[in-house]
Each structure stands twice: as structure tokens, then as C-alpha cells.
PDB file of C-alpha atoms in Angstrom:
ATOM      1  CA  UNK A1264     104.243 105.390  78.302  1.00 53.00           C
ATOM      2  CA  UNK A1265     104.312 102.536  80.806  1.00 53.00           C
ATOM      3  CA  UNK A1266     107.698 101.396  79.911  1.00 72.00           C
ATOM      4  CA  UNK A1267     109.034 104.968  80.063  1.00 82.00           C
ATOM      5  CA  UNK A1268     108.078 107.075  82.991  1.00 91.00           C
ATOM      6  CA  UNK A1269     108.576 106.532  86.672  1.00 92.00           C
ATOM      7  CA  UNK A1270     105.328 108.558  87.360  1.00 91.00           C
ATOM      8  CA  UNK A1271     103.453 105.751  85.348  1.00 92.00           C
ATOM      9  CA  UNK A1272     104.798 103.025  87.605  1.00 91.00           C
ATOM     10  CA  UNK A1273     104.097 105.179  91.000  1.00 93.00           C
ATOM     11  CA  UNK A1274     100.477 106.179  89.591  1.00 93.00           C
ATOM     12  CA  UNK A1275      99.239 103.064  88.211  1.00 94.00           C
ATOM     13  CA  UNK A1276     100.757 101.123  91.276  1.00 94.00           C
ATOM     14  CA  UNK A1277      98.992 103.266  93.659  1.00 94.00           C
ATOM     15  CA  UNK A1278      95.743 103.501  91.959  1.00 96.00           C
ATOM     16  CA  UNK A1279      95.575  99.635  92.175  1.00 97.00           C
ATOM     17  CA  UNK A1280      96.535  99.589  95.803  1.00 96.00           C
ATOM     18  CA  UNK A1281      93.761 102.161  96.438  1.00 94.00           C
ATOM     19  CA  UNK A1282      91.236 100.205  94.305  1.00 96.00           C
ATOM     20  CA  UNK A1283      91.988  97.125  96.398  1.00 97.00           C
ATOM     21  CA  UNK A1284      91.738  98.996  99.738  1.00 96.00           C
ATOM     22  CA  UNK A1285      88.427 100.487  98.611  1.00 95.00           C
ATOM     23  CA  UNK A1286      86.978  97.025  97.896  1.00 96.00           C
ATOM     24  CA  UNK A1287      88.002  95.745 101.082  1.00 96.00           C
ATOM     25  CA  UNK A1288      86.514  98.784 102.980  1.00 95.00           C
ATOM     26  CA  UNK A1289      83.466  98.415 100.847  1.00 95.00           C
ATOM     27  CA  UNK A1290      82.863  95.176 102.622  1.00 95.00           C
ATOM     28  CA  UNK A1291      82.108  96.981 105.868  1.00 94.00           C
ATOM     29  CA  UNK A1292      80.437  99.981 104.174  1.00 92.00           C
ATOM     30  CA  UNK A1293      83.494 102.036 104.519  1.00 93.00           C
ATOM     31  CA  UNK A1294      86.388 103.695 102.412  1.00 93.00           C
ATOM     32  CA  UNK A1295      90.068 103.693 102.256  1.00 93.00           C
ATOM     33  CA  UNK A1296      90.117 107.445 103.568  1.00 91.00           C
ATOM     34  CA  UNK A1297      88.353 106.582 106.439  1.00 94.00           C
ATOM     35  CA  UNK A1298      90.244 103.478 107.042  1.00 94.00           C
ATOM     36  CA  UNK A1299      93.420 105.530 107.045  1.00 93.00           C
ATOM     37  CA  UNK A1300      92.068 108.175 109.338  1.00 94.00           C
ATOM     38  CA  UNK A1301      90.930 105.549 111.996  1.00 96.00           C
ATOM     39  CA  UNK A1302      94.482 104.102 111.930  1.00 95.00           C
ATOM     40  CA  UNK A1303      95.819 107.686 112.257  1.00 94.00           C
ATOM     41  CA  UNK A1304      93.847 108.488 115.444  1.00 96.00           C
ATOM     42  CA  UNK A1305      95.350 107.351 118.562  1.00 95.00           C
ATOM     43  CA  UNK A1306      92.950 104.892 120.219  1.00 95.00           C
ATOM     44  CA  UNK A1307      93.512 105.930 123.680  1.00 94.00           C
ATOM     45  CA  UNK A1308      94.185 109.696 123.736  1.00 92.00           C
ATOM     46  CA  UNK A1309      92.696 111.159 120.638  1.00 93.00           C
ATOM     47  CA  UNK A1310      94.390 113.102 118.208  1.00 93.00           C
ATOM     48  CA  UNK A1311      94.253 116.733 117.569  1.00 90.00           C
ATOM     49  CA  UNK A1312      92.151 117.401 114.385  1.00 84.00           C
ATOM     50  CA  UNK A1313      94.787 119.812 113.188  1.00 85.00           C
ATOM     51  CA  UNK A1314      97.477 116.931 113.392  1.00 88.00           C
ATOM     52  CA  UNK A1315      95.309 114.539 111.071  1.00 88.00           C
ATOM     53  CA  UNK A1316      95.538 116.300 107.922  1.00 84.00           C
ATOM     54  CA  UNK A1317      99.546 116.371 107.963  1.00 86.00           C
ATOM     55  CA  UNK A1318      99.803 112.715 109.297  1.00 86.00           C
ATOM     56  CA  UNK A1319      97.678 111.360 106.437  1.00 85.00           C
ATOM     57  CA  UNK A1320      98.921 113.584 103.712  1.00 83.00           C
ATOM     58  CA  UNK A1321      95.296 115.129 103.163  1.00 83.00           C
ATOM     59  CA  UNK A1322      94.158 118.547 102.321  1.00 84.00           C
ATOM     60  CA  UNK A1323      91.876 120.309 104.979  1.00 83.00           C
ATOM     61  CA  UNK A1324      89.031 119.945 102.818  1.00 86.00           C
ATOM     62  CA  UNK A1325      89.217 116.251 102.191  1.00 86.00           C
ATOM     63  CA  UNK A1326      89.960 115.789 105.957  1.00 88.00           C
ATOM     64  CA  UNK A1327      86.802 117.843 106.916  1.00 89.00           C
ATOM     65  CA  UNK A1328      84.651 115.957 104.823  1.00 91.00           C
ATOM     66  CA  UNK A1329      86.101 112.432 105.763  1.00 91.00           C
ATOM     67  CA  UNK A1330      85.687 113.459 109.562  1.00 93.00           C
ATOM     68  CA  UNK A1331      81.883 114.684 109.059  1.00 94.00           C
ATOM     69  CA  UNK A1332      81.220 111.292 107.564  1.00 94.00           C
ATOM     70  CA  UNK A1333      83.037 109.458 110.197  1.00 95.00           C
ATOM     71  CA  UNK A1334      81.031 111.566 112.829  1.00 96.00           C
ATOM     72  CA  UNK A1335      77.880 110.777 111.141  1.00 96.00           C
ATOM     73  CA  UNK A1336      78.512 107.159 110.988  1.00 96.00           C
ATOM     74  CA  UNK A1337      79.290 107.064 114.700  1.00 97.00           C
ATOM     75  CA  UNK A1338      82.865 106.249 114.265  1.00 97.00           C
ATOM     76  CA  UNK A1339      84.364 109.363 115.999  1.00 97.00           C
ATOM     77  CA  UNK A1340      83.238 112.228 118.576  1.00 96.00           C
ATOM     78  CA  UNK A1341      84.881 115.460 118.761  1.00 94.00           C
ATOM     79  CA  UNK A1342      85.862 116.639 122.221  1.00 93.00           C
ATOM     80  CA  UNK A1343      87.392 119.781 123.396  1.00 91.00           C
ATOM     81  CA  UNK A1344      91.323 119.464 123.887  1.00 87.00           C
ATOM     82  CA  UNK A1345      91.838 119.958 127.734  1.00 86.00           C
ATOM     83  CA  UNK A1346      95.408 121.313 126.924  1.00 83.00           C
ATOM     84  CA  UNK A1347      94.359 123.702 124.292  1.00 81.00           C
ATOM     85  CA  UNK A1348      90.716 125.412 124.753  1.00 79.00           C
ATOM     86  CA  UNK A1349      90.667 126.327 121.271  1.00 84.00           C
ATOM     87  CA  UNK A1350      91.365 122.882 119.646  1.00 85.00           C
ATOM     88  CA  UNK A1351      89.418 119.689 119.537  1.00 89.00           C
ATOM     89  CA  UNK A1352      90.392 115.991 119.746  1.00 93.00           C
ATOM     90  CA  UNK A1353      89.159 113.526 117.626  1.00 95.00           C
ATOM     91  CA  UNK A1354      88.255 110.295 119.707  1.00 97.00           C
ATOM     92  CA  UNK A1355      87.340 106.947 118.508  1.00 97.00           C
ATOM     93  CA  UNK A1356      83.799 105.532 119.464  1.00 97.00           C
ATOM     94  CA  UNK A1357      83.763 101.880 120.452  1.00 97.00           C
ATOM     95  CA  UNK A1358      82.336 101.371 116.855  1.00 97.00           C
ATOM     96  CA  UNK A1359      85.455 103.440 115.575  1.00 97.00           C
ATOM     97  CA  UNK A1360      87.935 101.523 117.475  1.00 97.00           C
ATOM     98  CA  UNK A1361      86.394  98.087 116.219  1.00 96.00           C
ATOM     99  CA  UNK A1362      86.494  99.314 112.510  1.00 97.00           C
ATOM    100  CA  UNK A1363      90.053 100.711 113.327  1.00 97.00           C
ATOM    101  CA  UNK A1364      90.918  96.981 114.104  1.00 97.00           C
ATOM    102  CA  UNK A1365      89.462  95.761 110.915  1.00 97.00           C
ATOM    103  CA  UNK A1366      91.279  98.707 108.768  1.00 96.00           C
ATOM    104  CA  UNK A1367      94.459  97.793 110.542  1.00 96.00           C
ATOM    105  CA  UNK A1368      94.223  94.100 109.603  1.00 96.00           C
ATOM    106  CA  UNK A1369      93.554  94.898 105.939  1.00 96.00           C
ATOM    107  CA  UNK A1370      96.801  97.136 105.758  1.00 96.00           C
ATOM    108  CA  UNK A1371      98.747  94.270 107.745  1.00 97.00           C
ATOM    109  CA  UNK A1372      97.416  91.642 105.448  1.00 97.00           C
ATOM    110  CA  UNK A1373      98.610  93.462 102.269  1.00 97.00           C
ATOM    111  CA  UNK A1374     102.032  94.071 104.048  1.00 97.00           C
ATOM    112  CA  UNK A1375     102.438  90.402 104.844  1.00 98.00           C
ATOM    113  CA  UNK A1376     101.397  89.364 101.270  1.00 98.00           C
ATOM    114  CA  UNK A1377     103.936  91.787  99.792  1.00 97.00           C
ATOM    115  CA  UNK A1378     106.648  90.647 102.184  1.00 97.00           C
ATOM    116  CA  UNK A1379     105.878  86.788 101.108  1.00 98.00           C
ATOM    117  CA  UNK A1380     106.570  87.653  97.470  1.00 98.00           C
ATOM    118  CA  UNK A1381     109.290  90.320  97.777  1.00 98.00           C
ATOM    119  CA  UNK A1382     112.781  90.021  99.522  1.00 97.00           C
ATOM    120  CA  UNK A1383     113.685  92.532 102.454  1.00 97.00           C
ATOM    121  CA  UNK A1384     116.562  93.662 100.423  1.00 98.00           C
ATOM    122  CA  UNK A1385     114.248  94.465  97.516  1.00 98.00           C
ATOM    123  CA  UNK A1386     111.887  96.338  99.938  1.00 97.00           C
ATOM    124  CA  UNK A1387     114.582  98.093 101.497  1.00 97.00           C
ATOM    125  CA  UNK A1388     115.765  99.240  97.881  1.00 98.00           C
ATOM    126  CA  UNK A1389     112.137 100.283  97.199  1.00 97.00           C
ATOM    127  CA  UNK A1390     111.767 102.317 100.483  1.00 97.00           C
ATOM    128  CA  UNK A1391     115.112 103.952  99.942  1.00 97.00           C
ATOM    129  CA  UNK A1392     114.042 105.122  96.340  1.00 96.00           C
ATOM    130  CA  UNK A1393     110.450 106.198  97.411  1.00 95.00           C
ATOM    131  CA  UNK A1394     111.938 108.339 100.248  1.00 95.00           C
ATOM    132  CA  UNK A1395     114.278 109.856  97.738  1.00 95.00           C
ATOM    133  CA  UNK A1396     111.696 110.704  95.469  1.00 94.00           C
ATOM    134  CA  UNK A1397     109.801 112.213  98.275  1.00 91.00           C
ATOM    135  CA  UNK A1398     112.849 114.143  99.253  1.00 93.00           C
ATOM    136  CA  UNK A1399     113.226 115.453  95.719  1.00 92.00           C
ATOM    137  CA  UNK A1400     109.692 116.476  95.711  1.00 91.00           C
ATOM    138  CA  UNK A1401     109.576 118.382  99.173  1.00 89.00           C
ATOM    139  CA  UNK A1402     112.634 120.102  98.300  1.00 92.00           C
ATOM    140  CA  UNK A1403     110.848 121.825  95.380  1.00 89.00           C
ATOM    141  CA  UNK A1404     114.104 121.580  93.234  1.00 80.00           C
ATOM    142  CA  UNK A1405     112.772 119.588  90.300  1.00 86.00           C
ATOM    143  CA  UNK A1406     111.436 122.382  88.325  1.00 89.00           C
ATOM    144  CA  UNK A1407     113.328 125.328  89.432  1.00 80.00           C
ATOM    145  CA  UNK A1408     116.414 124.745  87.405  1.00 62.00           C
ATOM    146  CA  UNK A1409     115.459 123.220  84.258  1.00 58.00           C
ATOM    147  CA  UNK A1410     112.938 124.500  81.622  1.00 57.00           C
ATOM    148  CA  UNK A1411     109.996 122.062  81.377  1.00 56.00           C
ATOM    149  CA  UNK A1412     109.470 120.314  78.139  1.00 57.00           C
ATOM    150  CA  UNK A1413     106.502 118.522  76.668  1.00 54.00           C
TER     151      UNK A1413
END
């Protein structure tokens, strides 16, 4: 199937990236999900908990589990949102800021390594293709007009 489907290329590439990130995060007793959450939280102002899920593309259940683990490890703290009494802001602790710097360096190192091997033109094409696929998925029109065949 690997020569036949776009799905295989996307899935196997992402799985390899995910494994690589988890191996790097594991060196600091962390995970890729925690690293992405750290990067997604505003280090100065904090971030509303309700904004994190959509920002990270994570389901609420997975995000709550990740945030609970981060809080237990002393990476984040929850504070009332001063502009919305019902809301909560997620703030990084000093340790969380330190780990955010580490997570960001892991992502930037990967980005730099890819840029050394792949031309800017090819990366632009890759991004254009990926964005088109995302638009197709979000429009929910892929499976509406054609019968699915196995």
C-alpha cells in the first residue's frame, strides 16, 4: 500500500516524527503532547484553557489528561481569568518556562534539519499540498458525493 496511498505517506511520516519527538521529550521525562502544550501556552499572559484544545488540535479529554499531568509535574498552574470569571488561564511555572524552551529547541532543530535537506521551493509545495488536504477535510465534502468503495 505504501506506493499507492497518500494516507500511508502522511500517517507513516507523522508516526516517525511523533516517535522522534517522544524520544527527545523522554530525555527530560516528558512527552510530545506536553511539549506541544508548553509551546502553545503564552509564556507571559497565560492561555485560556478553552483555547488550548483548538490551538493544538486536541480533543478535550486528551487535553484535560495532559494538563492534569503537567500540573502534577509542576509545569503549569491554573488561575482564574480576570476578564472572564468563569474561565481559567493556564500559566507556565518557572519550570514550565524552562521546559518550554527545551521543547521549542527540539522543534526548531527538526525544522532546521529539514530545511538543510529540502529546498524552500519543495517546502512551499509541501505546505501548499498539506493545506489543500486540510481544506478538503474541513469542508467535509470528500465523502458526501461519492459512494465509498473498499
